[in-house]
Short mmCIF file of C-alpha atoms in Angstrom, two decimals:
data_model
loop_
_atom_site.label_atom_id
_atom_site.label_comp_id
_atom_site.label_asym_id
_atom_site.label_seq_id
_atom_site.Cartn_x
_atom_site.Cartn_y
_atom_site.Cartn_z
CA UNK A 1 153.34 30.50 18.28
CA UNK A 2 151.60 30.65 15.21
CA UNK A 3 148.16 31.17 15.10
CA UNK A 4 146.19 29.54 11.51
CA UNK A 5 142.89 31.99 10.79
CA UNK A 6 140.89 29.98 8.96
CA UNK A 7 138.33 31.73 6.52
CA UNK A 8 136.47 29.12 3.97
CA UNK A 9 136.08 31.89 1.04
CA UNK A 10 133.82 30.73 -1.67
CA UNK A 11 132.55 33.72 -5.00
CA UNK A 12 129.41 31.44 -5.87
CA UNK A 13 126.87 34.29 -6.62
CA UNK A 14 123.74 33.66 -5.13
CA UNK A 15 121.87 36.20 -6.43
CA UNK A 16 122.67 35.09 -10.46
CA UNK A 17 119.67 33.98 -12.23
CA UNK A 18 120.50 30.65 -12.18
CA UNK A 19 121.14 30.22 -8.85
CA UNK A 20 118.28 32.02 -7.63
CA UNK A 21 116.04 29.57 -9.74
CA UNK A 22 117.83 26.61 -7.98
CA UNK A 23 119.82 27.41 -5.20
CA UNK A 24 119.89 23.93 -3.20
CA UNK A 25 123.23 22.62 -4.72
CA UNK A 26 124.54 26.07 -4.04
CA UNK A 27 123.34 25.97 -0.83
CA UNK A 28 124.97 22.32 0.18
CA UNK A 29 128.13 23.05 -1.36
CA UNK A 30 128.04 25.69 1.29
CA UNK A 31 127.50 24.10 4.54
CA UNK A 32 130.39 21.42 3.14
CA UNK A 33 133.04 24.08 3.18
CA UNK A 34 132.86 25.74 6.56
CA UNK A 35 130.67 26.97 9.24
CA UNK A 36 130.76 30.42 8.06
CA UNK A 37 132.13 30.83 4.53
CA UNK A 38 133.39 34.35 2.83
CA UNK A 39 131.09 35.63 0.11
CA UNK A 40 133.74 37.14 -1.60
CA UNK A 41 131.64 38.42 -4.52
CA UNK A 42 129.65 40.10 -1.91
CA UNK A 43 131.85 40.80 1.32
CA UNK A 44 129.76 39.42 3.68
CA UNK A 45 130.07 35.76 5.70
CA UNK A 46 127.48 33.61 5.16
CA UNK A 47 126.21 30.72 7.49
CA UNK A 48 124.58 28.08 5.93
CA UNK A 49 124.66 24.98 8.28
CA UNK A 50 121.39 24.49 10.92
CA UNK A 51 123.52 24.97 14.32
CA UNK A 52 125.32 28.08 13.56
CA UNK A 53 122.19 29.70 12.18
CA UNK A 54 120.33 28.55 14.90
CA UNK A 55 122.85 30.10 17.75
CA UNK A 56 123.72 33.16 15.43
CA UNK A 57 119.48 33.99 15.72
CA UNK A 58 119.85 33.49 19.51
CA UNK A 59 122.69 35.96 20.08
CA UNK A 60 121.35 38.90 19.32
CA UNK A 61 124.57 40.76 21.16
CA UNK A 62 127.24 38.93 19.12
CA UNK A 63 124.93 39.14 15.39
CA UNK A 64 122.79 42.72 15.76
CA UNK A 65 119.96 43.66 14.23
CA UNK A 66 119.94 47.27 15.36
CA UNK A 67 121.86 48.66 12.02
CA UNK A 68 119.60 46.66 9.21
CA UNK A 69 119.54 43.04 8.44
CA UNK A 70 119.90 43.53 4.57
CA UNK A 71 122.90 42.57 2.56
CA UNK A 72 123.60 46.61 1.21
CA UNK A 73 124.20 49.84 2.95
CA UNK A 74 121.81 51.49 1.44
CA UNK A 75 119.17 49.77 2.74
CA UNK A 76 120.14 48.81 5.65
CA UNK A 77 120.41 52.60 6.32
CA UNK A 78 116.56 52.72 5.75
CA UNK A 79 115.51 49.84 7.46
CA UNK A 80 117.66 50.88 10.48
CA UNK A 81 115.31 51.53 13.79
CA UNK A 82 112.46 49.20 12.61
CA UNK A 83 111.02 46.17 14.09
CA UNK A 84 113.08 43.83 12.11
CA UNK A 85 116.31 46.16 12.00
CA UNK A 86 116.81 46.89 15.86
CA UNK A 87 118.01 45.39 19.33
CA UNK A 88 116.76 45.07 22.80
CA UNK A 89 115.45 47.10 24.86
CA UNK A 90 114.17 49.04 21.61
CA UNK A 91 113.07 46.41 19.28
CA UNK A 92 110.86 44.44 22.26
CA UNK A 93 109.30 47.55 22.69
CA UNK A 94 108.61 47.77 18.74
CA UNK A 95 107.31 44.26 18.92
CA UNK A 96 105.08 44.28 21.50
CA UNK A 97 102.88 46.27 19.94
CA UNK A 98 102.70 44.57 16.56
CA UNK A 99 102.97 41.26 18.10
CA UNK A 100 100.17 41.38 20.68
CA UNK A 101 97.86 40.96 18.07
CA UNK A 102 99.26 38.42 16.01
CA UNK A 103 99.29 35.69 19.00
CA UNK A 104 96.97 32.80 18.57
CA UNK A 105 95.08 33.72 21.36
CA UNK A 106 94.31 36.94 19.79
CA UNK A 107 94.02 35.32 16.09
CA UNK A 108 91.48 33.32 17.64
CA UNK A 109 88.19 35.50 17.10
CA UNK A 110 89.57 35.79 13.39
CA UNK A 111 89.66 31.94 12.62
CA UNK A 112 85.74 31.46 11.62
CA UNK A 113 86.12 34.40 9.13
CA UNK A 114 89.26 32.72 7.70
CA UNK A 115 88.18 29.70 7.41
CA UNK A 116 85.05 30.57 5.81
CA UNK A 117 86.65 32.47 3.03
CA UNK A 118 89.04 29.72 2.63
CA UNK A 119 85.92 27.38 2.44
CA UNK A 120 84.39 29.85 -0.29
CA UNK A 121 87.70 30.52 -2.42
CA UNK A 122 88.46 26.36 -2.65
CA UNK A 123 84.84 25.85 -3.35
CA UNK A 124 84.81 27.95 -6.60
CA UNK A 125 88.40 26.85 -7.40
CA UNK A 126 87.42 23.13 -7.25
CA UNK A 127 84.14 24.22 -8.77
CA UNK A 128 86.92 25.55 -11.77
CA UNK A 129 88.90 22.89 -11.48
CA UNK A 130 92.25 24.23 -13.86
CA UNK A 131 94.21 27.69 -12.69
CA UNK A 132 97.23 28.94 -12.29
CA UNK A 133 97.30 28.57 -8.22
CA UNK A 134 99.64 31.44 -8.28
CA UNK A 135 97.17 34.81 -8.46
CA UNK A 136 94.49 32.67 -8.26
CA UNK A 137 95.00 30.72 -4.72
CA UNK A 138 98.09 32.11 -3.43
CA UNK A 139 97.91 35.69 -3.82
CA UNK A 140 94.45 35.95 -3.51
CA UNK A 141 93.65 34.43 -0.06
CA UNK A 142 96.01 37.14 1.65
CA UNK A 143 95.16 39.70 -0.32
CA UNK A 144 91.65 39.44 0.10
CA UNK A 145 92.31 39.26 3.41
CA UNK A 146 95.24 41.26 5.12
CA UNK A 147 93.97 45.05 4.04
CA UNK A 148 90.91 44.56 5.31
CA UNK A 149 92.40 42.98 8.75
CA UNK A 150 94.94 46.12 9.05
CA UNK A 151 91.88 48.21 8.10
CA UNK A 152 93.91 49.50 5.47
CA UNK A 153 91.89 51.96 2.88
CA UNK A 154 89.90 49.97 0.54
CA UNK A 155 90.99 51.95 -2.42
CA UNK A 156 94.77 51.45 -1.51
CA UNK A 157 95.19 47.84 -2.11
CA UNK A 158 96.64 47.19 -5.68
CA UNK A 159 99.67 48.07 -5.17
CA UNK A 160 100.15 45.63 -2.41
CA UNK A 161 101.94 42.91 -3.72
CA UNK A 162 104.67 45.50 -5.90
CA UNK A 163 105.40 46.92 -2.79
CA UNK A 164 105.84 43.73 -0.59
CA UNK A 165 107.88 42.19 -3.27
CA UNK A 166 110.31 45.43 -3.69
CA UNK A 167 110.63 45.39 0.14
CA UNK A 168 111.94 41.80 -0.12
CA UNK A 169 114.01 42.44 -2.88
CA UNK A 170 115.47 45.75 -1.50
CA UNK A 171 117.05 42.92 1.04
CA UNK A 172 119.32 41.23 -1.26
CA UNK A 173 122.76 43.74 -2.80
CA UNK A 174 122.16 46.76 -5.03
CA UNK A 175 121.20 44.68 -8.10
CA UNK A 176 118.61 45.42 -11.16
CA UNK A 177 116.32 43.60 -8.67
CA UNK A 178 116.95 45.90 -5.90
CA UNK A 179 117.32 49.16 -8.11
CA UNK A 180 114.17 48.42 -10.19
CA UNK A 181 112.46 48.13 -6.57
CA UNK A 182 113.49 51.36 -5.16
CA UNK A 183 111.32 53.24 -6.99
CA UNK A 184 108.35 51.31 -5.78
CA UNK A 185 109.19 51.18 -2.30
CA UNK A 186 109.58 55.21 -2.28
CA UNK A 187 106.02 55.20 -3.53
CA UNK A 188 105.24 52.73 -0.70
CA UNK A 189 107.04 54.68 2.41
CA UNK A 190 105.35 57.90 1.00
CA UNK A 191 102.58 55.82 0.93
CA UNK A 192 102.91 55.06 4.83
CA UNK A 193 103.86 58.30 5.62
CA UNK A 194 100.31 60.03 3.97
CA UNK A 195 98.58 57.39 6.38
CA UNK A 196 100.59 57.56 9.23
CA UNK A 197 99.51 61.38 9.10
CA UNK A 198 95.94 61.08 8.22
CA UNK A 199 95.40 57.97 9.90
CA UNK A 200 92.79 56.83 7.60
CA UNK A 201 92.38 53.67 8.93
CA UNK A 202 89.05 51.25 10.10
CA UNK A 203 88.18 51.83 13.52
CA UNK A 204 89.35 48.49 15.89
CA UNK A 205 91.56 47.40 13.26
CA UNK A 206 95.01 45.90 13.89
CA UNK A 207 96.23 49.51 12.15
CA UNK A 208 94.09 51.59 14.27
CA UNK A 209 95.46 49.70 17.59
CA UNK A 210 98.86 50.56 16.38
CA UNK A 211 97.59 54.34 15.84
CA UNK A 212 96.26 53.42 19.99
CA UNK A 213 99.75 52.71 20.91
CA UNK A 214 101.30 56.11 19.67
CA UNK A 215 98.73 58.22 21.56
CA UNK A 216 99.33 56.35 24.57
CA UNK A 217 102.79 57.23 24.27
CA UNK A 218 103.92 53.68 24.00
CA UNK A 219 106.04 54.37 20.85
CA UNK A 220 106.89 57.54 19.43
CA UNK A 221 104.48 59.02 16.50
CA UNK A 222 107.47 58.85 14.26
CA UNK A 223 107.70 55.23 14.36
CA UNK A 224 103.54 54.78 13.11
CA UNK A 225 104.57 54.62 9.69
CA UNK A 226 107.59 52.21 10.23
CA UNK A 227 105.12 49.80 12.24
CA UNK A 228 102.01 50.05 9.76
CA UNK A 229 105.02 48.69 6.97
CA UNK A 230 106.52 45.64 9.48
CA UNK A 231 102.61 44.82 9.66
CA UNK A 232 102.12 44.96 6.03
CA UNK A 233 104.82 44.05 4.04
CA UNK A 234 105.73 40.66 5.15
CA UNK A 235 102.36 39.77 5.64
CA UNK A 236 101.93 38.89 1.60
CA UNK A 237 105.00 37.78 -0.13
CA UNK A 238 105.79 35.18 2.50
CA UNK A 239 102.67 33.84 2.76
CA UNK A 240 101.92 33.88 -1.15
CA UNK A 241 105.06 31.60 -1.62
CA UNK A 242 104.25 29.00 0.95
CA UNK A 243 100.56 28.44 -0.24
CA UNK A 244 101.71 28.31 -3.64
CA UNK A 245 104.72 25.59 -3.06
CA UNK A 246 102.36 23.91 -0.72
CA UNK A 247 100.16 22.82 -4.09
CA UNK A 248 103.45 22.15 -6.03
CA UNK A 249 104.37 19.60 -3.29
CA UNK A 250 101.45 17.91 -2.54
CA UNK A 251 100.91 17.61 -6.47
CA UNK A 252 104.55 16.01 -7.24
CA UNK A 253 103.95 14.30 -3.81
CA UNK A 254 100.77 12.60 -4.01
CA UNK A 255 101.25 9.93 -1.43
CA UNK A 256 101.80 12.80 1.27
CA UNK A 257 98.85 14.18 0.07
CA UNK A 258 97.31 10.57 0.75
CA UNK A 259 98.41 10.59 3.99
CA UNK A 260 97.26 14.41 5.09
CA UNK A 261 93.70 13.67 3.64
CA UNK A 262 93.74 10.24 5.96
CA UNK A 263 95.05 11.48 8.82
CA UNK A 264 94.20 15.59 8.97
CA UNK A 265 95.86 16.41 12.37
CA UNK A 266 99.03 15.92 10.09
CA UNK A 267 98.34 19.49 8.48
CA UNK A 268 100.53 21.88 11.00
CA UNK A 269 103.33 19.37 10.05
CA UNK A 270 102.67 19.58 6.50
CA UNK A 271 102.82 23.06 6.89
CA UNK A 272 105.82 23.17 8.48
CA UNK A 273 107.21 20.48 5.98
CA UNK A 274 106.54 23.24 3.17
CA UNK A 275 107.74 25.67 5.14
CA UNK A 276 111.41 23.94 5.69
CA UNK A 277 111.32 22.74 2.14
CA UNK A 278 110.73 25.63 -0.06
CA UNK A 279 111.25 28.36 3.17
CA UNK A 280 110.12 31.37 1.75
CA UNK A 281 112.75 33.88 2.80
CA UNK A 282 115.86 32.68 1.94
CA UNK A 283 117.52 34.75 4.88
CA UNK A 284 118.59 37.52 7.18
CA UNK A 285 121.41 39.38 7.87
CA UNK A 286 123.37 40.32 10.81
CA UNK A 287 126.40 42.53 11.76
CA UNK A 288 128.90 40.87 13.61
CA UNK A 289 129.05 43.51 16.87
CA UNK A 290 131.90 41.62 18.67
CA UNK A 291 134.58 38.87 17.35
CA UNK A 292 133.74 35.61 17.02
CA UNK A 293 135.26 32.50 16.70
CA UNK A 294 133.32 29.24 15.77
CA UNK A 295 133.95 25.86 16.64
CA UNK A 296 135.89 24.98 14.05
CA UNK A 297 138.16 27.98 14.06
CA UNK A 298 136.53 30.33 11.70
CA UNK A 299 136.96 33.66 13.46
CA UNK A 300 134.42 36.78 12.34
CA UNK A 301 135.68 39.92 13.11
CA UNK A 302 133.39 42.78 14.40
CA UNK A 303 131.78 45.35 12.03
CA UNK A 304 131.58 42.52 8.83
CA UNK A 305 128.35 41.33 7.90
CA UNK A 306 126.42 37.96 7.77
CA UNK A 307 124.14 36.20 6.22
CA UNK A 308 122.14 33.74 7.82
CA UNK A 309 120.97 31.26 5.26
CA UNK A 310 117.70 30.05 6.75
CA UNK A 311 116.55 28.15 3.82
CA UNK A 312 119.77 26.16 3.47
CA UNK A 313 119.80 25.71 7.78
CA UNK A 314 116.56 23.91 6.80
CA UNK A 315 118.06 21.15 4.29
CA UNK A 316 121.10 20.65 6.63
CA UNK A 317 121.69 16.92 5.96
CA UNK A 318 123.39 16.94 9.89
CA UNK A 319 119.84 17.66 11.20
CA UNK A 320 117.27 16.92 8.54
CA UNK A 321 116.67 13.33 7.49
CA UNK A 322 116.71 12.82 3.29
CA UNK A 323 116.90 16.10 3.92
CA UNK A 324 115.21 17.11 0.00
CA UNK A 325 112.38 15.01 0.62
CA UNK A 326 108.76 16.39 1.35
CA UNK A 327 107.69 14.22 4.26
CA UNK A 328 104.78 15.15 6.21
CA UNK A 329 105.52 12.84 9.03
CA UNK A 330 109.34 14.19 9.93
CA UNK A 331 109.85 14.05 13.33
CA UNK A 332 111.93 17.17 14.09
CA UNK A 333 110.09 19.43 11.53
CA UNK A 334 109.20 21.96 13.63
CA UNK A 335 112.66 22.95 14.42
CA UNK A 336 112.76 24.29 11.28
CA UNK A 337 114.16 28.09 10.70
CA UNK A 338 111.77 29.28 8.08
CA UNK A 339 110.36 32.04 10.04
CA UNK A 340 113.07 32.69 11.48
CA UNK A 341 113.73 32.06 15.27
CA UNK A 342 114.23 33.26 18.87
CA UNK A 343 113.60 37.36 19.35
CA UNK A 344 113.28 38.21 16.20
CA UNK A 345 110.66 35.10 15.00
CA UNK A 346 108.40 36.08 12.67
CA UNK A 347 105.69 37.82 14.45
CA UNK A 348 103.06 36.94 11.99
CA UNK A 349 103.83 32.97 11.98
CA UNK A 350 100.46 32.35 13.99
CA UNK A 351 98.49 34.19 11.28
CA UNK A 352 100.31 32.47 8.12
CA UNK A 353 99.95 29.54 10.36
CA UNK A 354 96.10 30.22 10.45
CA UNK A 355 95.65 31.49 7.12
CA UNK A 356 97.52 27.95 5.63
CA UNK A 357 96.12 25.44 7.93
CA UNK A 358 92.53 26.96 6.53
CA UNK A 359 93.03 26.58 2.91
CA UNK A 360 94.29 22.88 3.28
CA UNK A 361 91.58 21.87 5.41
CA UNK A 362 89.16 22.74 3.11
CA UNK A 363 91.21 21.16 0.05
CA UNK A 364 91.73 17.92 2.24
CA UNK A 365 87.96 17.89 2.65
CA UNK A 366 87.07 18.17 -0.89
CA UNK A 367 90.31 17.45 -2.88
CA UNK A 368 91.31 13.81 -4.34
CA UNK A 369 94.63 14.56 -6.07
CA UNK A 370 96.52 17.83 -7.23
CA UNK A 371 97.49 17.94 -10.23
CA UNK A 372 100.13 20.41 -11.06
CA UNK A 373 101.72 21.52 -14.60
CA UNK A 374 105.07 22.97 -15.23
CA UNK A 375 106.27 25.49 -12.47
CA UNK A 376 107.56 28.56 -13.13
CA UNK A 377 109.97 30.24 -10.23
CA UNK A 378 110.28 33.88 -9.43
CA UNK A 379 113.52 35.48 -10.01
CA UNK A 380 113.81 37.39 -6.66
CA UNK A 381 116.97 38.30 -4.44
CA UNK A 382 114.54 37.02 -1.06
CA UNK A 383 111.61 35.28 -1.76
CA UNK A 384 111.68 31.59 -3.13
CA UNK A 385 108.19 30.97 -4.78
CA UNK A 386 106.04 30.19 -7.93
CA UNK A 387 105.91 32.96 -10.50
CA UNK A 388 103.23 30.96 -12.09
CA UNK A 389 101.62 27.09 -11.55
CA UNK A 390 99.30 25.51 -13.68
CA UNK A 391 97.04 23.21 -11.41
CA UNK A 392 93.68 21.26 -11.44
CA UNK A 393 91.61 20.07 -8.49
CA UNK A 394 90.50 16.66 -8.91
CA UNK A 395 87.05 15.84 -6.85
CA UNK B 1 117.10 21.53 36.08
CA UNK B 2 114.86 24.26 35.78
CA UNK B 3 112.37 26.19 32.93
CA UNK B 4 112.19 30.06 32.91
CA UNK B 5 109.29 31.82 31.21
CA UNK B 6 109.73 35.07 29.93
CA UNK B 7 105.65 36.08 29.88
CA UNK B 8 106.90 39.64 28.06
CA UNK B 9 108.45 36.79 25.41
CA UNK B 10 105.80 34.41 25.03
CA UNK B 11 103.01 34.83 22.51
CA UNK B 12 101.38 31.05 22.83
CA UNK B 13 102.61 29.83 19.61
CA UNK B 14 102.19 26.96 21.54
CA UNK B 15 105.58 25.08 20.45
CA UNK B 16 106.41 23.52 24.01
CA UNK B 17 103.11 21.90 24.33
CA UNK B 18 104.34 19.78 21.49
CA UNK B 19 107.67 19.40 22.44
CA UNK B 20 106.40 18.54 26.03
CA UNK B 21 103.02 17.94 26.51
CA UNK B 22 103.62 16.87 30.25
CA UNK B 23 105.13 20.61 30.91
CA UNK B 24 103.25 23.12 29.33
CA UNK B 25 99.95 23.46 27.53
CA UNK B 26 97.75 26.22 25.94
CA UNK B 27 95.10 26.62 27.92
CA UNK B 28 91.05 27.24 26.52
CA UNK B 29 92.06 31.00 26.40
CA UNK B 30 95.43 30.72 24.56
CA UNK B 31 97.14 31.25 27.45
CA UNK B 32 100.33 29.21 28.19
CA UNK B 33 100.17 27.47 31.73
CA UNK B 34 103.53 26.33 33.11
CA UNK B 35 103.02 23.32 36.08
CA UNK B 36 106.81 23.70 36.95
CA UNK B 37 107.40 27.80 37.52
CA UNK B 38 109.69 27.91 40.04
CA UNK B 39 110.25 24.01 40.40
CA UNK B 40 112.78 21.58 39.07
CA UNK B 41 112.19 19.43 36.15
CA UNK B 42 111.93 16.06 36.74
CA UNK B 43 114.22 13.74 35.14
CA UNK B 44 111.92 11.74 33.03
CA UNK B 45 111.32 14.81 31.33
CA UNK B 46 114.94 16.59 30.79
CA UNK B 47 114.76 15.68 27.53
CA UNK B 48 111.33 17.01 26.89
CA UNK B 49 111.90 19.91 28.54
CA UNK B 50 114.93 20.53 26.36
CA UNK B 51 113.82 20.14 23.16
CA UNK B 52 110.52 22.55 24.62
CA UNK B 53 113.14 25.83 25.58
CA UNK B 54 115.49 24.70 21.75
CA UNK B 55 112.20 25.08 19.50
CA UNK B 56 110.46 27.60 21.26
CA UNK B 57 110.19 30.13 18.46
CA UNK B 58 110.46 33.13 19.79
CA UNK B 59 113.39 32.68 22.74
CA UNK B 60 110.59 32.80 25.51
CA UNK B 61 112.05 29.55 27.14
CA UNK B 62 115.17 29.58 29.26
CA UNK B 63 117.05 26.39 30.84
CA UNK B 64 118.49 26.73 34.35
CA UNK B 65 120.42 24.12 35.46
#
């Protein structure tokens, strides 16, 4: 008998300049080939089609976390034993701790403060009426916000934003991207390690609660640094690109905006509709722990690496409707994958949730029409988002 | 059919409530209440319930059948 392996092998580089700056074709041409195609540029498989992502992020023995989830070694030998880089029973342990705060029931006695500050910041902006949304309303909401939430030092917060987007980067393979990076994340984890140790954090904040859970014993001391940068660095970067594309779309898109300012109970979909559309982590990885054949025949063998495409799992035309379009009313939006899903879900959804939902109330209430200018993208191995958008608030 | 909550799982993102309203909801303290622990689904609601344990976001949902 003769057994056919088949392995769809494709050496598109998605990590070239030009593809990070428009990666959907890429992406499609993708999901056409296989379920799981071979990178062969980069030697890892990459999944790219809605239902394999989806069951590859809810079989967590098959596609591990425990030994990284970047794309390169070297990282992945760092990021080993963190929240995001390990398996049950460790990892639920890990996320316990972080993630009992972050629910919505404990968000809750936080959502008057947001909202006020996102009532103040799109007062002054509409009072402005032209800016480049990018420092100016993406960056600056969690910024001015986050640090002060993780009680982090008040004279340790410029560097926030380098270091979140060199921790992203660091994700994608060793390229200028990740190298320039490294430098900057040493500074951070030195950083983390100076506070872990002095512990110079506000009392009852969410970092001082994590300092709680070491001296109860719940996790190891060793770990408070690890946990103080899961809380931290994809609090920003994540966040920053969604609030950002969430102008650019509702400017090109004015008759969804229409429709969110007449009907406001449609802003968690919207949210979710920017969310799937421009998702603002590309992807994962995974190693393959066991072999593992997919329905149509592709077979993964254990120890290779994979890539779990969220961003393209969210324009899968088998799952998503005109699956390009920004729609605000989409039925099955939140199924989307852009933060992720099942154990490993992004444990700070309900706070970017939170944070989001704020800032477009307060547009809806005030805002007739976006206008936006020319984009700019960021050239980033992780993060899809604005490097720059020129916008005015019309009243 | 039945729906198994995993309360060490669940942070009240509040995902099945949409998904099926009928099932679950968050209750005024953010906690999720479940009318069906330990009870089988009705069949009016199988596909409800389905689409509740697919989306949940963080794998707090289980189907037994």
């Amino acid at each position: 008998m003769t057994v056919t392996t088949v392995t769809p092998t494709s050496d598109v580089d998605l990590y070239s300049d030009e593809s990070v700056l428009a990666p959907y074709d890429n992406y499609r041409m993708l999901r056409d080939i296989g379920s799981a195609v071979w990178l062969s540029r980069y030697q890892v498989w990459a999944m790219a089609r809605y239902a394999e992502v989806y069951a590859a992020l809810h079989d967590y023995e098959t596609f591990s976390s425990g030994s990284g989830v970047g794309l390169s070694e070297e990282l992945n030998q760092v990021m080993a034993g963190g929240t995001i880089g390990s398996d049950p029973p460790d990892h639920d342990r890990l996320r316990r701790v972080i993630g009992r705060q972050l629910t919505p029931k404990a968000l809750r006695q936080h959502q008057d403060h947001v909202q006020q500050r996102a009532a103040a910041l799109v007062e002054e902006l509409v009072e402005r009426g032209s800016f480049d949304a990018v420092p100016e309303f993406a960056q600056r909401f969690p910024v001015s916000m986050i640090p002060d939430l993780l009680g982090w030092p008040e004279n340790e917060t410029g560097n926030l934003l380098a270091w979140a987007s060199a921790g992203f980067n660091a994700l994608g393979p060793m390229n200028e991207r990740t190298m320039a990076g490294f430098p900057v994340l040493k500074n951070l984890w030195e950083f983390l390690d100076e506070l872990a140790t002095s512990r110079n954090l506000r009392p009852d904040s969410w970092g001082a609660n994590l300092v709680a859970a070491v001296d109860s014993g719940e996790v190891e001391a060793g770990k408070l640094s690890v946990l103080l940068g899961d809380f931290l660095v994809p609090s920003l970067d994540t966040t920053v690109s969604a609030l950002a594309s969430a102008l650019w779309l509702f400017g090109n898109n004015p008759e969804q905006w229409r429709k969110v300012r007449a009907d406001p109970s449609l802003i968690p979909a919207a949210f979710n509709e920017v969310v799937r559309l421009e998702t603002p982590a590309r992807g994962f990885c995974r190693l393959v722990a066991r072999d593992h054949e997919l329905s149509d025949g592709v077979t993964m063998t254990a120890g290779s690496r994979l890539f779990l495409l969220y961003a393209s799992a969210n324009r899968d035309e088998r799952v998503f409707t005109d699956p390009d379009a920004f729609d605000v009313t989409r039925p099955n939006v939140a199924s989307h994958l852009g933060f992720g899903h099942g154990i490993h879900g992004c444990v700070g959804q309900g706070l970017a949730r939170m944070e989001a939902h704020a800032l477009i109330r307060e547009l809806v209430a005030r805002v007739e029409h976006i206008e936006v200018g020319e984009p700019t993208w960021r050239r980033h191995n992780t993060i899809r988002g604005l490097a720059a958008l020129p916008t005015t608030l019309h009243t | 059919m039945r729906i198994i909550v995993d309360r060490d799982r669940c942070e009240g993102h509040g995902v099945c409530e949409t998904a099926a309203p009928d099932l679950f909801q968050i209750d005024d303290e953010g906690d999720l209440v479940f009318h069906l622990d330990g009870h089988d689904i009705p069949e009016a609601q199988w596909d409800a319930a389905t689409n509740s344990v697919l989306t949940c976001p963080v794998a707090a949902l289980k189907l037994e059948n």
